[in-house]
Coordinates of N, CA and C and ligand atoms in Angstrom, one line a residue:
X4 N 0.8 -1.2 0.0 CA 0.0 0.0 0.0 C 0.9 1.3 0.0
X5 N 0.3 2.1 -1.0 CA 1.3 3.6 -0.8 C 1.2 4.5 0.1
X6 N 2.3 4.9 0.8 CA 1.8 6.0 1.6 C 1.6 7.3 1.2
X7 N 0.5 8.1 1.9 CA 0.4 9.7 1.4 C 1.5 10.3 2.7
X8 N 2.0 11.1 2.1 CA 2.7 12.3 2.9 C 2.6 13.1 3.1
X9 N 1.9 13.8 4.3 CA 1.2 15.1 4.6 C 1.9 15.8 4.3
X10 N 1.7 17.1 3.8 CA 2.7 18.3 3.8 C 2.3 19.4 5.2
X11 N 3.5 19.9 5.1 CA 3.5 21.1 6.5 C 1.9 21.2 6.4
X12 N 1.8 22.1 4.9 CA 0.0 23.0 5.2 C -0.8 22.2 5.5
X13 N -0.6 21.1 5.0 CA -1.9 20.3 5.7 C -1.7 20.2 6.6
X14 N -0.9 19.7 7.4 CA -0.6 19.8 8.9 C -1.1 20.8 9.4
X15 N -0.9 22.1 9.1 CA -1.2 23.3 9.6 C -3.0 23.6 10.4
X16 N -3.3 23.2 8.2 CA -4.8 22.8 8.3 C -5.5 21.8 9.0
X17 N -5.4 21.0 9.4 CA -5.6 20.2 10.2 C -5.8 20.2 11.8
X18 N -4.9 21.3 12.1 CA -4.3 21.3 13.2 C -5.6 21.4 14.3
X19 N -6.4 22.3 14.3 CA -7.2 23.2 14.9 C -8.3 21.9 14.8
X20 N -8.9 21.3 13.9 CA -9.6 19.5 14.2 C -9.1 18.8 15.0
X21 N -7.7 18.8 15.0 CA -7.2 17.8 15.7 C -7.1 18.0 17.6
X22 N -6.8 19.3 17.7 CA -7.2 19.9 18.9 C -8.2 20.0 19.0
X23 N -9.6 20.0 18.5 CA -11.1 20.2 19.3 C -11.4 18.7 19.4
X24 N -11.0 18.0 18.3 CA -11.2 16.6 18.6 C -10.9 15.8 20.2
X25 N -9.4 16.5 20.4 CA -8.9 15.8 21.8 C -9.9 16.4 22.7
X26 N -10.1 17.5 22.8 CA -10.9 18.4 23.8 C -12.2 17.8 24.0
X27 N -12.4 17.4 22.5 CA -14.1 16.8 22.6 C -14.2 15.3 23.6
X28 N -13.0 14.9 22.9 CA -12.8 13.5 23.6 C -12.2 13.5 25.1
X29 N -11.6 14.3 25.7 CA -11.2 14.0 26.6 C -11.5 15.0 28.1
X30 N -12.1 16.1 27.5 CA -12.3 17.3 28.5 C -12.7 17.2 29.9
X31 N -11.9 17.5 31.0 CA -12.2 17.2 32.6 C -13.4 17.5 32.8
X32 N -13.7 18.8 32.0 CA -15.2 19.6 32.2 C -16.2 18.9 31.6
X33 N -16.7 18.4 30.5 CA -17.5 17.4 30.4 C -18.5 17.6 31.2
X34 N -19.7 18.0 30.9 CA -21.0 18.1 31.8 C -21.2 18.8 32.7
X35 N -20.2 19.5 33.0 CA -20.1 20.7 33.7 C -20.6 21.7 33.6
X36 N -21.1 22.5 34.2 CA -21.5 24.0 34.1 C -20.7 24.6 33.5
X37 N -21.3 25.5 33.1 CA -19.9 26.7 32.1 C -19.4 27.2 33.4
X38 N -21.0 27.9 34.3 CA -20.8 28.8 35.5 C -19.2 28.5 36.1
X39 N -19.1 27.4 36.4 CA -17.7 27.1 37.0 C -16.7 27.9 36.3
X40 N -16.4 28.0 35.3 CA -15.5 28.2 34.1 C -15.5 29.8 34.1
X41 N -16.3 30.7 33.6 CA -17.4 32.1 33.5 C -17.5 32.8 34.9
X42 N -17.0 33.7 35.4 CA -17.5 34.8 36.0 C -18.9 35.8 35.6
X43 N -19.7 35.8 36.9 CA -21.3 36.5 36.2 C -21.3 37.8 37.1
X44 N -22.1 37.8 37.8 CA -22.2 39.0 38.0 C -22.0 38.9 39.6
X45 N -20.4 38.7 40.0 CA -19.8 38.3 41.2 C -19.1 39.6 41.2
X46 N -18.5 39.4 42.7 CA -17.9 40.2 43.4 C -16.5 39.8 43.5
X47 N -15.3 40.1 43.5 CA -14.0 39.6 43.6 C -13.8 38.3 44.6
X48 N -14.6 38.7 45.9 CA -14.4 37.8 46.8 C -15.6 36.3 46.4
X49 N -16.1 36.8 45.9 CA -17.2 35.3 45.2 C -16.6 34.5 44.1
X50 N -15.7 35.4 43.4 CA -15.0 34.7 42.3 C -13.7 33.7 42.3
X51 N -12.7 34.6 43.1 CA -12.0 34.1 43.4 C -12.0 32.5 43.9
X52 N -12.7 31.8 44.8 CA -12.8 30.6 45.2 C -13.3 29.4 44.2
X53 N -14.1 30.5 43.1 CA -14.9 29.5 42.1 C -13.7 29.7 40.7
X54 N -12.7 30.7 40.8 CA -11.3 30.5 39.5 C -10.8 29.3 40.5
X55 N -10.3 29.7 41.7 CA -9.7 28.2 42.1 C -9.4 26.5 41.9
X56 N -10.9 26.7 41.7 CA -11.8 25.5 41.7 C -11.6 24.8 40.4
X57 N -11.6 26.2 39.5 CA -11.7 26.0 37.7 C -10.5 25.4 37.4
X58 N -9.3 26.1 38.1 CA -7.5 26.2 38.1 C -7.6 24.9 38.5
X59 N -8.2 24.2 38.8 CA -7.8 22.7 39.8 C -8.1 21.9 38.9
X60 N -9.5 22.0 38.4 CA -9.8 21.4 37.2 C -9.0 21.3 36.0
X61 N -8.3 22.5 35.4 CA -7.5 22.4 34.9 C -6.3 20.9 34.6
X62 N -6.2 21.4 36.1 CA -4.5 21.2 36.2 C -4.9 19.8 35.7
X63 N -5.9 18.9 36.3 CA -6.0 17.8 36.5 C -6.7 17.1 34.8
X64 N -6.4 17.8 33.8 CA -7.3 18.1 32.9 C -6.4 17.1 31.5
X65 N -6.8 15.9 31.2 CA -5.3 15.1 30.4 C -5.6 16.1 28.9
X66 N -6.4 17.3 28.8 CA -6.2 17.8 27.4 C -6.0 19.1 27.6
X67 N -5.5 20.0 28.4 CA -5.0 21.3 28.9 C -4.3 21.5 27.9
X68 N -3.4 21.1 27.2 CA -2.1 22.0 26.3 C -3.1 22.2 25.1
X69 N -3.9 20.8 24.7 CA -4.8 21.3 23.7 C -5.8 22.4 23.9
X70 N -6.4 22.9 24.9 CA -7.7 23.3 25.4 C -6.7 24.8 25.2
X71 N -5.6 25.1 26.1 CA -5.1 26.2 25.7 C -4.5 27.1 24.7
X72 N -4.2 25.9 23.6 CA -4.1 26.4 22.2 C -5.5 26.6 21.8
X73 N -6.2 25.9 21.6 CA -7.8 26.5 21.0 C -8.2 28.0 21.6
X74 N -7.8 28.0 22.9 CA -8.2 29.7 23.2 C -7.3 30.3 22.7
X75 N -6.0 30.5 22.9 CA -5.4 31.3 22.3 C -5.5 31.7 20.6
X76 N -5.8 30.2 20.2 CA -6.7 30.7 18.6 C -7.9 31.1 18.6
X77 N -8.3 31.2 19.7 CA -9.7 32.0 19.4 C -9.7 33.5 19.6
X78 N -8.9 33.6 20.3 CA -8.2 35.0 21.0 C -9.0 35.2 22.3
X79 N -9.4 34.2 23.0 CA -10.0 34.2 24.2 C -8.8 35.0 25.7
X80 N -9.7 35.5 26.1 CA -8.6 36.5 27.2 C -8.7 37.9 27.4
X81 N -8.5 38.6 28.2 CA -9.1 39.8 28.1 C -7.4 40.8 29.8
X82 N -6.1 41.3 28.7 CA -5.6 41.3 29.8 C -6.6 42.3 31.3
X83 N -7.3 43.3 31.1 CA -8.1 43.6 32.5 C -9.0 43.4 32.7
X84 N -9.7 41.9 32.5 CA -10.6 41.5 33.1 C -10.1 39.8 33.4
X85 N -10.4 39.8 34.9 CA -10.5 38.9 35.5 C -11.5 37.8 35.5
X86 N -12.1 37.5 34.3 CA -13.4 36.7 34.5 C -13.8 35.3 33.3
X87 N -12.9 34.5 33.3 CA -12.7 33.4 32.8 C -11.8 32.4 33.2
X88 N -11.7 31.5 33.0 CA -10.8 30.1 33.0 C -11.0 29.1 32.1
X89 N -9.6 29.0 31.5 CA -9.7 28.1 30.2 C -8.5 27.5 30.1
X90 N -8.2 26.2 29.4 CA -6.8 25.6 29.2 C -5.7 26.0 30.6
X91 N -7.1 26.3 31.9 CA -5.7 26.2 32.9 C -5.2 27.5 33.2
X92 N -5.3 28.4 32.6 CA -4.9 29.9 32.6 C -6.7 30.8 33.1
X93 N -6.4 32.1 33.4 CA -7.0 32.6 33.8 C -6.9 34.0 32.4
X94 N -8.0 34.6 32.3 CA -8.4 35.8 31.0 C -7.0 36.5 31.3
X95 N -6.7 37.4 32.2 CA -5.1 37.8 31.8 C -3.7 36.9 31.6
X96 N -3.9 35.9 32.0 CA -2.7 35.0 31.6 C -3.0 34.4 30.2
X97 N -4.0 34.0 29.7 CA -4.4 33.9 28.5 C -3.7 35.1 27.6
X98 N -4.2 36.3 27.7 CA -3.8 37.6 26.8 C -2.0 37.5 27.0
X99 N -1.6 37.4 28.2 CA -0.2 37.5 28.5 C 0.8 36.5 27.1
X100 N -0.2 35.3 27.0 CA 0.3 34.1 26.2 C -0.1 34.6 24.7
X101 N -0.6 34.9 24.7 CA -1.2 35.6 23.0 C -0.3 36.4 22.9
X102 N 0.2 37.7 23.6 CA 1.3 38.4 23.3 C 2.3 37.8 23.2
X103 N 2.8 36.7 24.0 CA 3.9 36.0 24.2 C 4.3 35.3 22.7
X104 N 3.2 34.8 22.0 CA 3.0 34.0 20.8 C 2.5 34.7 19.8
X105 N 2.3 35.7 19.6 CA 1.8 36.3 18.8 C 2.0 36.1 17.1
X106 N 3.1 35.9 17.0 CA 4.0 35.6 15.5 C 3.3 34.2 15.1
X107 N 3.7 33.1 16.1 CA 2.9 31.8 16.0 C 1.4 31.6 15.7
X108 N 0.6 32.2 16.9 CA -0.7 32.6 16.6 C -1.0 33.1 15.2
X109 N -0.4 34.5 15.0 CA -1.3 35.1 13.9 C -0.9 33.9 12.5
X110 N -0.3 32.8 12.2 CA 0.0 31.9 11.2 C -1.1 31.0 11.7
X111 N -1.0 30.7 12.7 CA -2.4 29.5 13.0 C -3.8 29.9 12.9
X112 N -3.8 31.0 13.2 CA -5.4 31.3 13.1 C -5.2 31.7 11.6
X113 N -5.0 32.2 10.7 CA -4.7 32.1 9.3 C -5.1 30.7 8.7
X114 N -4.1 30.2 9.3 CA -5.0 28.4 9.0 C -6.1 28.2 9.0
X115 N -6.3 28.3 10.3 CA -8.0 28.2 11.2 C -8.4 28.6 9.6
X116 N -8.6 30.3 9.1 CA -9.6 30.6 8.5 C -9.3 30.9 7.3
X117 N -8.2 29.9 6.8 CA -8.1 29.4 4.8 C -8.7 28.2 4.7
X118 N -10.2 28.3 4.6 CA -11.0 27.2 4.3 C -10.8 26.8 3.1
X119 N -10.5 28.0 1.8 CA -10.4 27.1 0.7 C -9.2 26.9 0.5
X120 N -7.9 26.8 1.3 CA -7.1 26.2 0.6 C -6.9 25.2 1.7
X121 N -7.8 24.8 3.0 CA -8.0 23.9 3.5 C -8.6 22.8 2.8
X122 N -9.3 23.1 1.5 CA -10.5 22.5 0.9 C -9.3 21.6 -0.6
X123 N -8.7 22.9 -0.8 CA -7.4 22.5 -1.6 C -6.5 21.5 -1.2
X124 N -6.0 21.6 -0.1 CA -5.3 20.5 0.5 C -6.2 19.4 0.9
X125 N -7.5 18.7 0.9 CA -8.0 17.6 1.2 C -8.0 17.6 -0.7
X126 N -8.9 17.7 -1.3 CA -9.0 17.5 -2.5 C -7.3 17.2 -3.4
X127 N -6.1 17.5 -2.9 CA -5.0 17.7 -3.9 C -4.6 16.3 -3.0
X128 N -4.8 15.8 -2.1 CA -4.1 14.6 -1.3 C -5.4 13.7 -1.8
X129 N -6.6 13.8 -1.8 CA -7.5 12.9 -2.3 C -7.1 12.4 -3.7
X130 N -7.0 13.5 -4.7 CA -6.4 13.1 -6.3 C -4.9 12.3 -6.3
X131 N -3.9 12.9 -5.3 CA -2.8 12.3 -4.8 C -3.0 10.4 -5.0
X132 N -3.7 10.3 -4.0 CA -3.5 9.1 -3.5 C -4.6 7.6 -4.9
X133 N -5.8 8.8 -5.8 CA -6.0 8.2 -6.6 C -5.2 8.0 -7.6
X134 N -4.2 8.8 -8.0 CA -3.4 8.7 -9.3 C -2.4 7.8 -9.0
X135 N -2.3 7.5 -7.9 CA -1.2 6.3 -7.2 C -1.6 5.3 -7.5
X136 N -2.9 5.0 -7.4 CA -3.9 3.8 -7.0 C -4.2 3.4 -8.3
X137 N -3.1 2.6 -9.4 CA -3.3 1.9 -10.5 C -4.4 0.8 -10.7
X138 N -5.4 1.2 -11.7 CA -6.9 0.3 -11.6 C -6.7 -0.3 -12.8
X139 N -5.3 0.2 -13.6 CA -5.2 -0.6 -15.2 C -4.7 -2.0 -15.2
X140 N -5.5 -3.0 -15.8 CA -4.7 -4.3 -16.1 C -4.4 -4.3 -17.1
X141 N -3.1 -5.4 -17.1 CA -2.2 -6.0 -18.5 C -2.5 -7.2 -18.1
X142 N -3.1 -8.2 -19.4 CA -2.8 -9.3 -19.7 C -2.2 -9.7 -21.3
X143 N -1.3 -10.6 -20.9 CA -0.6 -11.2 -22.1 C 0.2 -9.9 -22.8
X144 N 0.4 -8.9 -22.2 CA 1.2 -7.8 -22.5 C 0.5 -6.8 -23.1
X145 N -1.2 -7.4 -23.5 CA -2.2 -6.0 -23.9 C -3.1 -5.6 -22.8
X146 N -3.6 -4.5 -22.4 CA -4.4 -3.7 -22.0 C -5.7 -4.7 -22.1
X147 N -6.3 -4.8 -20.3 CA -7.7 -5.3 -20.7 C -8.5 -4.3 -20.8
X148 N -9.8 -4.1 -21.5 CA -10.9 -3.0 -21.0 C -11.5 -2.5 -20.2
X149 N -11.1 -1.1 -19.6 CA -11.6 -0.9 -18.2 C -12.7 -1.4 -17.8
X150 N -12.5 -2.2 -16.4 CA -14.0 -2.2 -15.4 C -15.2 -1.0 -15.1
X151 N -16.1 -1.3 -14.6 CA -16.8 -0.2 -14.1 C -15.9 0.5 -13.2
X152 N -15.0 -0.3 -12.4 CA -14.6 0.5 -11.1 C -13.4 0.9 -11.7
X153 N -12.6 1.0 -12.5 CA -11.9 1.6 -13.5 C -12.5 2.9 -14.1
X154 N -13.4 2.4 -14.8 CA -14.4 3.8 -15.4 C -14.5 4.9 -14.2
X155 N -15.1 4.7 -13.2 CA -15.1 5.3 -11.6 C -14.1 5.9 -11.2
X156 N -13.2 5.3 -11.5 CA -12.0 5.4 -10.9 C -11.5 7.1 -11.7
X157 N -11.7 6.9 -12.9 CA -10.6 7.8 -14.0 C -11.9 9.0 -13.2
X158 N -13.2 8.5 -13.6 CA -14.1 10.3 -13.7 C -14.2 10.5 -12.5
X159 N -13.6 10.1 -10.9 CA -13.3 11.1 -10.3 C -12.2 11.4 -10.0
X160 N -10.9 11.2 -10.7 CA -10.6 11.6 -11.0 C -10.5 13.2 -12.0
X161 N -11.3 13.1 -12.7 CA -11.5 13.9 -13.7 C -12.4 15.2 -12.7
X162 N -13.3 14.8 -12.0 CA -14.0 15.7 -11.4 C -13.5 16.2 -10.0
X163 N -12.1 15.7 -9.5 CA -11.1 16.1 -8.8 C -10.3 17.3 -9.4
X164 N -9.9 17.4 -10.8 CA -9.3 18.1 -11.5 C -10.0 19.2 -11.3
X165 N -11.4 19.6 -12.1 CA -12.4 20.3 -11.9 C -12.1 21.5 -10.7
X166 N -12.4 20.8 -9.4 CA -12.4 21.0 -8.4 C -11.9 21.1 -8.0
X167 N -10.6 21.3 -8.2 CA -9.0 21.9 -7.8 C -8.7 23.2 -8.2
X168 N -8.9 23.2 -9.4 CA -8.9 24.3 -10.7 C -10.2 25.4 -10.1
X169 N -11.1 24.6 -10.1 CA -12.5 25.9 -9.4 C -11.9 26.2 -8.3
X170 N -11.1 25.6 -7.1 CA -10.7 26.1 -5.8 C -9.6 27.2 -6.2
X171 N -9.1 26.4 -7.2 CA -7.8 27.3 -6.9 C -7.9 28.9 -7.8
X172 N -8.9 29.1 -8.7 CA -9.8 30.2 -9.1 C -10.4 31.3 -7.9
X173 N -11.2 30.5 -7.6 CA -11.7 30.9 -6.3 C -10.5 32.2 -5.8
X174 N -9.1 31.0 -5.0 CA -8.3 31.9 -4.1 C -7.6 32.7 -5.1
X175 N -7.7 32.8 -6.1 CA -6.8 33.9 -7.1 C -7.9 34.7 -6.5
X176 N -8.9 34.9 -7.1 CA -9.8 35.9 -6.9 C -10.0 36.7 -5.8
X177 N -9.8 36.1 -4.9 CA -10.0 36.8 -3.0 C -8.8 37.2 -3.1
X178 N -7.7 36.5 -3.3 CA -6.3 37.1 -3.5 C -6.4 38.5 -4.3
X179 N -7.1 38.7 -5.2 CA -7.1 40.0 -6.2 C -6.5 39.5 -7.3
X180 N -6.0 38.1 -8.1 CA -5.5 38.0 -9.0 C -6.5 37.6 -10.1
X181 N -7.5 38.0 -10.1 CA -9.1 37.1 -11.0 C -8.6 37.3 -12.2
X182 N -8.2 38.3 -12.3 CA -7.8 38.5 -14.3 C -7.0 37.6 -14.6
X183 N -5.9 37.3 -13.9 CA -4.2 36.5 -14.6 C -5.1 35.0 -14.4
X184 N -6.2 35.0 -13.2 CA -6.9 33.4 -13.2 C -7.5 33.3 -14.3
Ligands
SF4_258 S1 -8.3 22.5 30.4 FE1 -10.0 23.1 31.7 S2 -11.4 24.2 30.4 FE2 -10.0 23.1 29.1 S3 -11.1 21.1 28.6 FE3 -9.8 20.8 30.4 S4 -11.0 21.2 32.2 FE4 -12.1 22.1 30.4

């Protein structure tokens, strides 16, 4: 069997599934109230015991590193307000880490929101792995007649092509390059 080999962007693209996926799968919070999580309409001394509580949760949390990259790509955090808990961090240590990463961040969320060339990279590794995937037989050293799943095979192929070419249209255009597309 052939292997496909991700490229960086697709990795890139990917990335931000792969982290809500863990979080979905594995999150301490799970059925929890947000309340725990969310500051409402408390007083410093009401809050404080219920961040604690959140910070404990955290810690104890087997998907924290993931949970804290999805805020930071969300841009969750607020440096002067005190009224959240997420990935373990509290709203100003959140913002503290956004500044701290900022260079990082602004390429990831970029990711996050190149859907079509997120759409480009599934479709260009889909065509990939079909043009690999030889459906043609030789017998006695002539060509048999394609099968149905041969026939299948080539037109989507063909309608892969299509659809590459439409995407990659598309990003000229948003890009500002519609005319040279
Ligand atoms: S790190 Fe905290 S907020 Fe994030 S999933 Fe785990 S328990 Fe929930």
């Amino acid at each position: 069997m052939r292997m496909h080999r991700m490229t960086s962007t697709t990795a890139r693209h990917l990335r931000r599934v792969v982290l809500q996926a863990a979080v979905d799968a594995g999150a301490a919070c799970t059925g929890m109230s947000l309340d725990v999580f969310f500051r409402g309409d408390e007083t410093d001394i009401e809050w404080r015991p219920r961040r604690t509580t959140a910070l404990r949760i955290c810690a104890g949390c087997p998907v924290r590193a993931a949970c804290e990259e999805l805020a930071l790509r969300d841009g969750e955090g607020d440096p002067e307000a005190d009224e959240i808990v997420r990935g373990g961090l509290t709203g100003p240590e959140l913002a503290a880490a956004r500044d701290a990463h900022a260079v990082r961040l602004a390429v990831a969320v970029d990711a996050d929101r190149d859907t079509e060339g997120s759409r480009l990279d599934a479709l260009m590794a889909e065509r990939y792995v079909l043009a690999t995937t030889s459906t043609e037989r030789v017998r006695d050293g002539k060509r048999v007649p394609p099968t149905v799943v041969q026939l299948e095979h080539n037109e989507r192929i063909r309608t892969l092509n299509l659809e590459i070419a439409r995407t990659r249209t598309a990003r000229r255009a948003q890009a500002g390059w519609a005319v040279a597309a």
